[in-house]
mmCIF file of C-alpha atoms in Angstrom:
data_model
loop_
_atom_site.group_PDB
_atom_site.id
_atom_site.type_symbol
_atom_site.label_atom_id
_atom_site.label_comp_id
_atom_site.label_asym_id
_atom_site.label_seq_id
_atom_site.Cartn_x
_atom_site.Cartn_y
_atom_site.Cartn_z
ATOM 1 C CA MET A 1 -34.168 22.663 9.800
ATOM 2 C CA THR A 2 -34.636 19.722 7.501
ATOM 3 C CA LYS A 3 -31.392 18.057 6.379
ATOM 4 C CA PRO A 4 -30.837 17.467 2.750
ATOM 5 C CA ALA A 5 -31.290 13.795 1.553
ATOM 6 C CA LEU A 6 -28.085 11.986 0.638
ATOM 7 C CA THR A 7 -27.117 8.414 -0.325
ATOM 8 C CA LEU A 8 -23.831 7.151 0.769
ATOM 9 C CA TYR A 9 -22.413 4.334 -1.251
ATOM 10 C CA LEU A 10 -19.854 2.481 0.893
ATOM 11 C CA ALA A 11 -17.391 0.517 -1.139
ATOM 12 C CA ALA A 12 -16.539 -3.052 -0.060
ATOM 13 C CA PRO A 13 -13.818 -4.246 0.266
ATOM 14 C CA ARG A 14 -12.167 -1.083 1.623
ATOM 15 C CA GLY A 15 -9.531 -0.129 4.344
ATOM 16 C CA PHE A 16 -7.105 -2.593 5.889
ATOM 17 C CA CYS A 17 -5.674 -5.408 4.094
ATOM 18 C CA ALA A 18 -4.087 -8.655 5.409
ATOM 19 C CA GLY A 19 -0.515 -7.219 4.862
ATOM 20 C CA VAL A 20 -1.320 -4.098 6.780
ATOM 21 C CA ASP A 21 -3.095 -5.883 9.652
ATOM 22 C CA ARG A 22 -0.068 -8.224 9.984
ATOM 23 C CA ALA A 23 2.341 -5.321 10.018
ATOM 24 C CA ILE A 24 0.477 -3.422 12.840
ATOM 25 C CA LYS A 25 0.086 -6.652 14.872
ATOM 26 C CA ILE A 26 3.979 -7.244 14.581
ATOM 27 C CA VAL A 27 4.637 -3.819 16.101
ATOM 28 C CA GLU A 28 2.003 -4.307 18.939
ATOM 29 C CA MET A 29 3.431 -7.875 19.652
ATOM 30 C CA ALA A 30 6.987 -6.789 19.681
ATOM 31 C CA ILE A 31 6.220 -4.066 22.227
ATOM 32 C CA ALA A 32 4.286 -6.633 24.363
ATOM 33 C CA LYS A 33 7.243 -9.047 24.066
ATOM 34 C CA TRP A 34 10.305 -6.836 24.405
ATOM 35 C CA GLY A 35 8.845 -3.705 26.066
ATOM 36 C CA ALA A 36 9.229 -0.056 24.876
ATOM 37 C CA PRO A 37 10.871 1.351 23.013
ATOM 38 C CA VAL A 38 10.748 -0.754 19.843
ATOM 39 C CA TYR A 39 12.191 1.000 16.747
ATOM 40 C CA VAL A 40 10.526 0.909 13.396
ATOM 41 C CA ARG A 41 12.349 1.756 10.180
ATOM 42 C CA HIS A 42 10.021 4.023 8.138
ATOM 43 C CA GLU A 43 6.277 4.304 8.832
ATOM 44 C CA ILE A 44 4.980 0.708 9.307
ATOM 45 C CA VAL A 45 2.073 1.585 7.059
ATOM 46 C CA HIS A 46 1.257 4.798 5.502
ATOM 47 C CA ASN A 47 -1.307 6.240 7.890
ATOM 48 C CA LYS A 48 -0.827 8.978 10.490
ATOM 49 C CA TYR A 49 -3.530 7.747 12.748
ATOM 50 C CA VAL A 50 -2.129 4.276 12.928
ATOM 51 C CA VAL A 51 1.380 5.461 13.347
ATOM 52 C CA ASP A 52 0.412 7.925 16.171
ATOM 53 C CA GLY A 53 -1.401 5.070 17.938
ATOM 54 C CA LEU A 54 1.725 2.873 17.798
ATOM 55 C CA LYS A 55 3.970 5.740 19.009
ATOM 56 C CA ALA A 56 1.551 5.969 21.991
ATOM 57 C CA LEU A 57 2.384 2.314 22.851
ATOM 58 C CA GLY A 58 6.089 2.829 22.735
ATOM 59 C CA ALA A 59 7.012 2.596 18.896
ATOM 60 C CA VAL A 60 9.815 5.027 17.844
ATOM 61 C CA PHE A 61 9.730 5.688 13.959
ATOM 62 C CA VAL A 62 13.017 6.315 12.226
ATOM 63 C CA GLU A 63 14.059 6.662 8.623
ATOM 64 C CA GLU A 64 17.245 4.629 8.679
ATOM 65 C CA LEU A 65 18.773 1.842 10.654
ATOM 66 C CA GLU A 66 21.701 4.148 11.731
ATOM 67 C CA ASP A 67 19.045 5.948 13.854
ATOM 68 C CA CYS A 68 18.345 2.847 15.956
ATOM 69 C CA PRO A 69 20.511 1.751 18.936
ATOM 70 C CA ASP A 70 22.046 -1.678 18.788
ATOM 71 C CA ASP A 71 20.304 -2.891 21.959
ATOM 72 C CA ARG A 72 16.635 -2.410 21.004
ATOM 73 C CA PRO A 73 14.550 -4.422 18.577
ATOM 74 C CA VAL A 74 13.917 -2.881 15.054
ATOM 75 C CA ILE A 75 11.069 -3.762 12.797
ATOM 76 C CA PHE A 76 11.199 -3.217 8.992
ATOM 77 C CA SER A 77 7.980 -1.736 7.398
ATOM 78 C CA ALA A 78 5.324 -3.532 5.380
ATOM 79 C CA HIS A 79 6.676 -1.929 2.157
ATOM 80 C CA GLY A 80 9.980 -3.910 2.279
ATOM 81 C CA VAL A 81 13.647 -3.021 2.605
ATOM 82 C CA PRO A 82 16.778 -3.331 0.383
ATOM 83 C CA LYS A 83 18.765 -6.449 1.229
ATOM 84 C CA ALA A 84 21.491 -4.247 2.587
ATOM 85 C CA VAL A 85 19.289 -3.187 5.578
ATOM 86 C CA PRO A 86 18.735 -6.667 7.334
ATOM 87 C CA ALA A 87 22.389 -7.490 6.334
ATOM 88 C CA GLU A 88 23.498 -4.426 8.368
ATOM 89 C CA ALA A 89 21.192 -5.270 11.281
ATOM 90 C CA ALA A 90 22.690 -8.758 11.449
ATOM 91 C CA ARG A 91 26.168 -7.370 11.379
ATOM 92 C CA ARG A 92 25.306 -5.189 14.376
ATOM 93 C CA GLU A 93 23.831 -8.229 16.087
ATOM 94 C CA MET A 94 20.488 -6.433 16.398
ATOM 95 C CA VAL A 95 17.135 -8.101 17.110
ATOM 96 C CA TYR A 96 15.103 -7.375 13.999
ATOM 97 C CA VAL A 97 11.680 -8.418 12.680
ATOM 98 C CA ASP A 98 10.689 -8.139 9.010
ATOM 99 C CA ALA A 99 7.057 -6.937 8.646
ATOM 100 C CA THR A 100 7.315 -6.893 4.786
ATOM 101 C CA CYS A 101 3.997 -7.846 3.292
ATOM 102 C CA PRO A 102 4.179 -11.436 2.136
ATOM 103 C CA LEU A 103 2.836 -10.322 -1.299
ATOM 104 C CA VAL A 104 5.746 -7.777 -1.534
ATOM 105 C CA SER A 105 8.250 -10.608 -0.496
ATOM 106 C CA LYS A 106 6.774 -12.662 -3.415
ATOM 107 C CA VAL A 107 7.890 -10.013 -5.794
ATOM 108 C CA HIS A 108 11.435 -9.921 -4.160
ATOM 109 C CA ILE A 109 11.781 -13.712 -4.552
ATOM 110 C CA GLU A 110 10.501 -13.452 -8.233
ATOM 111 C CA ALA A 111 13.167 -10.803 -9.036
ATOM 112 C CA GLU A 112 15.865 -12.893 -7.478
ATOM 113 C CA ARG A 113 14.735 -15.982 -9.463
ATOM 114 C CA HIS A 114 14.840 -14.015 -12.714
ATOM 115 C CA HIS A 115 18.209 -12.643 -11.827
ATOM 116 C CA GLU A 116 19.585 -16.114 -11.204
ATOM 117 C CA ASN A 117 18.385 -17.118 -14.617
ATOM 118 C CA GLY A 118 20.489 -14.329 -16.201
ATOM 119 C CA LEU A 119 17.581 -11.852 -16.880
ATOM 120 C CA GLN A 120 17.686 -8.242 -16.275
ATOM 121 C CA MET A 121 14.561 -6.854 -14.467
ATOM 122 C CA VAL A 122 12.267 -3.924 -15.380
ATOM 123 C CA MET A 123 10.238 -2.753 -12.506
ATOM 124 C CA ILE A 124 6.974 -0.840 -12.973
ATOM 125 C CA GLY A 125 6.609 1.391 -9.994
ATOM 126 C CA HIS A 126 6.925 4.815 -8.515
ATOM 127 C CA ALA A 127 10.424 6.406 -8.053
ATOM 128 C CA GLY A 128 11.098 7.054 -4.407
ATOM 129 C CA HIS A 129 8.266 4.923 -3.015
ATOM 130 C CA PRO A 130 9.524 2.702 -0.238
ATOM 131 C CA GLU A 131 8.344 -0.455 -1.770
ATOM 132 C CA THR A 132 10.069 0.391 -5.002
ATOM 133 C CA ILE A 133 13.348 1.175 -3.195
ATOM 134 C CA GLY A 134 13.004 -2.024 -1.271
ATOM 135 C CA THR A 135 12.348 -4.291 -4.373
ATOM 136 C CA MET A 136 15.098 -2.666 -6.491
ATOM 137 C CA GLY A 137 17.510 -3.116 -3.556
ATOM 138 C CA GLN A 138 17.056 -6.888 -3.684
ATOM 139 C CA LEU A 139 19.499 -7.089 -6.698
ATOM 140 C CA PRO A 140 22.828 -5.466 -7.533
ATOM 141 C CA GLU A 141 22.952 -2.017 -8.846
ATOM 142 C CA GLY A 142 21.891 -1.701 -12.522
ATOM 143 C CA GLU A 143 19.935 -5.147 -12.513
ATOM 144 C CA VAL A 144 16.591 -3.433 -12.014
ATOM 145 C CA LEU A 145 15.428 -0.775 -14.430
ATOM 146 C CA LEU A 146 12.410 1.398 -13.288
ATOM 147 C CA VAL A 147 9.635 2.682 -15.505
ATOM 148 C CA GLU A 148 6.817 4.704 -14.335
ATOM 149 C CA THR A 149 4.687 5.322 -17.538
ATOM 150 C CA ALA A 150 4.340 3.642 -20.956
ATOM 151 C CA ASP A 151 6.289 6.583 -22.477
ATOM 152 C CA ASP A 152 9.284 5.530 -20.201
ATOM 153 C CA VAL A 153 9.539 2.122 -22.104
ATOM 154 C CA ALA A 154 10.820 3.854 -25.264
ATOM 155 C CA GLY A 155 13.757 5.169 -23.530
ATOM 156 C CA LEU A 156 14.855 1.979 -21.703
ATOM 157 C CA GLN A 157 18.503 0.977 -22.265
ATOM 158 C CA VAL A 158 18.783 -2.694 -21.613
ATOM 159 C CA ARG A 159 21.790 -5.031 -21.555
ATOM 160 C CA ASP A 160 20.118 -7.684 -23.744
ATOM 161 C CA ALA A 161 16.617 -7.261 -25.233
ATOM 162 C CA GLU A 162 16.228 -11.110 -25.254
ATOM 163 C CA LYS A 163 16.932 -11.549 -21.600
ATOM 164 C CA LEU A 164 14.440 -9.390 -19.764
ATOM 165 C CA ALA A 165 11.595 -9.930 -17.193
ATOM 166 C CA PHE A 166 9.268 -7.451 -15.478
ATOM 167 C CA ILE A 167 7.804 -7.045 -11.953
ATOM 168 C CA THR A 168 5.488 -4.399 -10.608
ATOM 169 C CA GLN A 169 4.907 -2.524 -7.304
ATOM 170 C CA THR A 170 2.011 -4.144 -5.600
ATOM 171 C CA THR A 171 -0.135 -0.992 -5.167
ATOM 172 C CA LEU A 172 -0.516 0.372 -8.673
ATOM 173 C CA SER A 173 -3.571 1.064 -10.802
ATOM 174 C CA VAL A 174 -4.522 -2.156 -12.604
ATOM 175 C CA ASP A 175 -5.512 -0.242 -15.779
ATOM 176 C CA ASP A 176 -2.395 2.047 -15.873
ATOM 177 C CA THR A 177 -0.154 -0.936 -15.437
ATOM 178 C CA ALA A 178 -1.870 -2.958 -18.281
ATOM 179 C CA GLY A 179 -0.818 0.007 -20.690
ATOM 180 C CA ILE A 180 2.810 -0.188 -19.480
ATOM 181 C CA VAL A 181 2.806 -3.920 -19.816
ATOM 182 C CA ALA A 182 1.606 -3.676 -23.403
ATOM 183 C CA ALA A 183 4.347 -1.167 -24.273
ATOM 184 C CA LEU A 184 7.016 -3.470 -22.727
ATOM 185 C CA GLN A 185 5.613 -6.519 -24.641
ATOM 186 C CA ALA A 186 5.552 -4.392 -28.001
ATOM 187 C CA ARG A 187 9.157 -3.335 -27.632
ATOM 188 C CA PHE A 188 10.484 -6.577 -26.015
ATOM 189 C CA PRO A 189 8.354 -9.510 -27.447
ATOM 190 C CA THR A 190 10.260 -12.078 -25.319
ATOM 191 C CA ILE A 191 10.109 -10.232 -21.998
ATOM 192 C CA VAL A 192 8.991 -12.552 -19.105
ATOM 193 C CA GLY A 193 6.156 -11.604 -16.920
ATOM 194 C CA PRO A 194 4.998 -12.741 -13.533
ATOM 195 C CA HIS A 195 3.340 -16.171 -13.173
ATOM 196 C CA LYS A 196 0.513 -14.297 -11.350
ATOM 197 C CA GLU A 197 -0.053 -10.584 -11.377
ATOM 198 C CA ASP A 198 2.068 -8.701 -8.927
ATOM 199 C CA ILE A 199 -0.554 -6.183 -8.142
ATOM 200 C CA CYS A 200 -2.029 -7.384 -4.825
ATOM 201 C CA TYR A 201 -5.451 -8.824 -4.382
ATOM 202 C CA ALA A 202 -6.448 -5.935 -2.031
ATOM 203 C CA THR A 203 -5.360 -3.149 -4.411
ATOM 204 C CA THR A 204 -7.261 -4.860 -7.233
ATOM 205 C CA ASN A 205 -10.474 -5.383 -5.074
ATOM 206 C CA ARG A 206 -10.543 -1.799 -3.772
ATOM 207 C CA GLN A 207 -10.246 -0.474 -7.348
ATOM 208 C CA GLU A 208 -12.953 -2.747 -8.703
ATOM 209 C CA ALA A 209 -15.335 -1.566 -5.885
ATOM 210 C CA VAL A 210 -14.629 1.973 -6.874
ATOM 211 C CA LYS A 211 -15.483 1.214 -10.460
ATOM 212 C CA ALA A 212 -18.792 -0.419 -9.196
ATOM 213 C CA ILE A 213 -19.916 2.773 -7.332
ATOM 214 C CA ALA A 214 -18.537 5.384 -9.673
ATOM 215 C CA PRO A 215 -21.587 5.562 -12.119
ATOM 216 C CA ARG A 216 -23.848 6.142 -9.153
ATOM 217 C CA ILE A 217 -22.211 9.060 -7.295
ATOM 218 C CA ASP A 218 -21.673 12.777 -7.557
ATOM 219 C CA ALA A 219 -18.490 12.725 -5.457
ATOM 220 C CA LEU A 220 -15.863 10.154 -4.165
ATOM 221 C CA LEU A 221 -13.965 10.463 -0.916
ATOM 222 C CA VAL A 222 -10.990 8.089 -0.546
ATOM 223 C CA ILE A 223 -9.909 7.978 3.115
ATOM 224 C CA GLY A 224 -6.114 7.591 3.225
ATOM 225 C CA ALA A 225 -2.671 9.348 3.539
ATOM 226 C CA PRO A 226 -1.080 11.503 0.822
ATOM 227 C CA ASN A 227 1.922 9.185 0.757
ATOM 228 C CA SER A 228 -0.220 6.054 0.395
ATOM 229 C CA SER A 229 0.209 4.713 -3.215
ATOM 230 C CA ASN A 230 -2.809 2.562 -3.218
ATOM 231 C CA SER A 231 -5.107 5.347 -1.826
ATOM 232 C CA GLN A 232 -3.859 7.822 -4.516
ATOM 233 C CA ARG A 233 -4.607 5.103 -7.150
ATOM 234 C CA LEU A 234 -8.257 4.874 -5.826
ATOM 235 C CA VAL A 235 -8.669 8.755 -6.384
ATOM 236 C CA GLU A 236 -7.271 8.339 -9.973
ATOM 237 C CA VAL A 237 -9.708 5.336 -10.640
ATOM 238 C CA GLY A 238 -12.619 7.381 -9.524
ATOM 239 C CA LYS A 239 -11.731 10.166 -11.925
ATOM 240 C CA SER A 240 -11.073 7.807 -14.703
ATOM 241 C CA GLN A 241 -14.584 6.183 -14.139
ATOM 242 C CA GLY A 242 -16.174 9.587 -14.637
ATOM 243 C CA CYS A 243 -16.387 10.990 -11.061
ATOM 244 C CA ALA A 244 -15.124 14.405 -11.532
ATOM 245 C CA TYR A 245 -14.954 15.157 -7.799
ATOM 246 C CA SER A 246 -12.610 12.418 -6.414
ATOM 247 C CA GLN A 247 -10.627 13.530 -3.418
ATOM 248 C CA LEU A 248 -8.339 12.029 -0.846
ATOM 249 C CA VAL A 249 -9.108 12.868 2.843
ATOM 250 C CA GLN A 250 -7.089 11.778 5.824
ATOM 251 C CA ARG A 251 -10.031 12.272 8.301
ATOM 252 C CA ALA A 252 -13.425 13.768 8.560
ATOM 253 C CA GLU A 253 -11.981 17.166 9.472
ATOM 254 C CA ASN A 254 -10.385 17.379 6.034
ATOM 255 C CA ILE A 255 -13.629 17.244 4.135
ATOM 256 C CA ASP A 256 -14.415 20.287 2.064
ATOM 257 C CA TRP A 257 -18.135 20.625 2.675
ATOM 258 C CA ARG A 258 -18.592 23.537 0.421
ATOM 259 C CA ALA A 259 -17.285 21.578 -2.535
ATOM 260 C CA LEU A 260 -19.867 19.022 -1.731
ATOM 261 C CA ASP A 261 -22.739 21.471 -1.683
ATOM 262 C CA GLY A 262 -25.798 20.172 -3.654
ATOM 263 C CA ILE A 263 -24.621 16.631 -4.097
ATOM 264 C CA ARG A 264 -27.240 13.796 -3.868
ATOM 265 C CA SER A 265 -24.887 10.853 -3.692
ATOM 266 C CA VAL A 266 -21.324 10.319 -2.397
ATOM 267 C CA GLY A 267 -18.991 7.316 -2.549
ATOM 268 C CA ILE A 268 -16.727 6.448 0.372
ATOM 269 C CA THR A 269 -13.850 4.021 0.268
ATOM 270 C CA ALA A 270 -10.439 3.782 2.082
ATOM 271 C CA GLY A 271 -6.925 2.789 1.121
ATOM 272 C CA ALA A 272 -5.449 -0.424 2.493
ATOM 273 C CA SER A 273 -3.720 1.240 5.506
ATOM 274 C CA ALA A 274 -6.748 3.253 6.711
ATOM 275 C CA PRO A 275 -8.589 1.807 9.749
ATOM 276 C CA GLU A 276 -12.282 1.392 9.946
ATOM 277 C CA VAL A 277 -12.549 3.906 12.726
ATOM 278 C CA LEU A 278 -11.714 6.622 10.340
ATOM 279 C CA ILE A 279 -14.330 5.461 7.870
ATOM 280 C CA ASN A 280 -16.955 5.442 10.573
ATOM 281 C CA GLU A 281 -15.853 9.008 11.645
ATOM 282 C CA VAL A 282 -16.554 10.177 8.016
ATOM 283 C CA ILE A 283 -19.903 8.436 7.829
ATOM 284 C CA ASP A 284 -20.874 10.105 11.148
ATOM 285 C CA ALA A 285 -19.810 13.577 9.838
ATOM 286 C CA PHE A 286 -22.220 13.036 6.765
ATOM 287 C CA ARG A 287 -24.875 11.698 9.116
ATOM 288 C CA ALA A 288 -24.630 15.127 11.121
ATOM 289 C CA ARG A 289 -25.214 17.101 7.969
ATOM 290 C CA TYR A 290 -27.614 15.030 5.851
ATOM 291 C CA ASP A 291 -30.641 12.689 6.022
ATOM 292 C CA LEU A 292 -28.331 9.807 5.218
ATOM 293 C CA THR A 293 -29.072 6.523 3.501
ATOM 294 C CA VAL A 294 -26.117 4.073 3.561
ATOM 295 C CA GLU A 295 -25.790 1.433 0.902
ATOM 296 C CA VAL A 296 -22.891 -1.022 0.946
ATOM 297 C CA VAL A 297 -21.761 -1.995 -2.540
ATOM 298 C CA GLU A 298 -19.729 -5.259 -2.298
ATOM 299 C CA THR A 299 -17.837 -6.575 -5.235
ATOM 300 C CA ALA A 300 -15.585 -9.116 -3.473
ATOM 301 C CA GLN A 301 -15.096 -10.877 -0.111
ATOM 302 C CA GLU A 302 -11.663 -11.101 1.501
ATOM 303 C CA ASN A 303 -10.665 -13.757 4.099
ATOM 304 C CA VAL A 304 -6.847 -13.548 3.557
ATOM 305 C CA GLU A 305 -4.849 -13.810 6.708
ATOM 306 C CA PHE A 306 -0.941 -13.688 7.105
ATOM 307 C CA LYS A 307 0.844 -15.117 10.024
ATOM 308 C CA VAL A 308 3.198 -13.043 12.146
ATOM 309 C CA PRO A 309 6.860 -14.143 12.277
ATOM 310 C CA ARG A 310 7.608 -17.107 14.681
ATOM 311 C CA VAL A 311 9.858 -15.058 16.800
ATOM 312 C CA LEU A 312 6.769 -13.061 18.019
ATOM 313 C CA ARG A 313 4.770 -16.292 18.731
ATOM 314 C CA GLU A 314 7.501 -17.692 21.015
ATOM 315 C CA PRO A 315 7.573 -16.586 24.687
ATOM 316 C CA ALA A 316 10.087 -13.983 25.566
#
């Protein structure tokens, strides 16, 4: 039987970013250096395939430091942790490695600098997300106020309207965040913003690539995990750009083929914690069902690389 023709637009950049790449490398190098098990507080990155692969090597994933023994190394996830966590690890004399993405660490440093200058912080982010918890945990209770939407700005109760600064979670939608920033600046004209946007280059680049393919496609599939903020934002960007069928899938087996019946073009991208092997798996699944033409749409090139901590580069 003749396969129907389909054009697959492959967004570039897509998938792994430098911070995710570094975090995974940190776990692999820690296991190579100290042997298994190595404990990891929270998922190192939000992707089941990646986490399962590291478990097979000897990583043990836990939610809290109290779940770790004193005599085994522990790694903190790429999303960052509150200050109290490394302080407690040091008190227990544990060997620990911080895999926080350097771009998240930059936001932490920014928040501390503003705090030292007597400013109260407003954080634009998602309540309960590990990155938000980690960033808010850099400063004492009450020093960081969280807003999730432009509507939240009206209800903010601040200590001094003249002494405010704002920071953002690194994995947000660029467009949504702009609206919240505008609301903050309208209500608090003297609020201090970041020198350079907090939303990371990888998040921005992946969103721009989706915007480039959206006008050409009947459907968009974003490969990523349900708890991945940057992946969920890519789905939202697809919808906001007019692609009504914009869905998150973890793997090829999660694709709803009936919903795609009759389409002539599909866009594929992946969140920053999704490996290329899963993207290829999805492309192969389309190739099995369609007479496929693959077109790469590249909107930026990425050559960022972050070094792993020195402790892992030194011999055991």
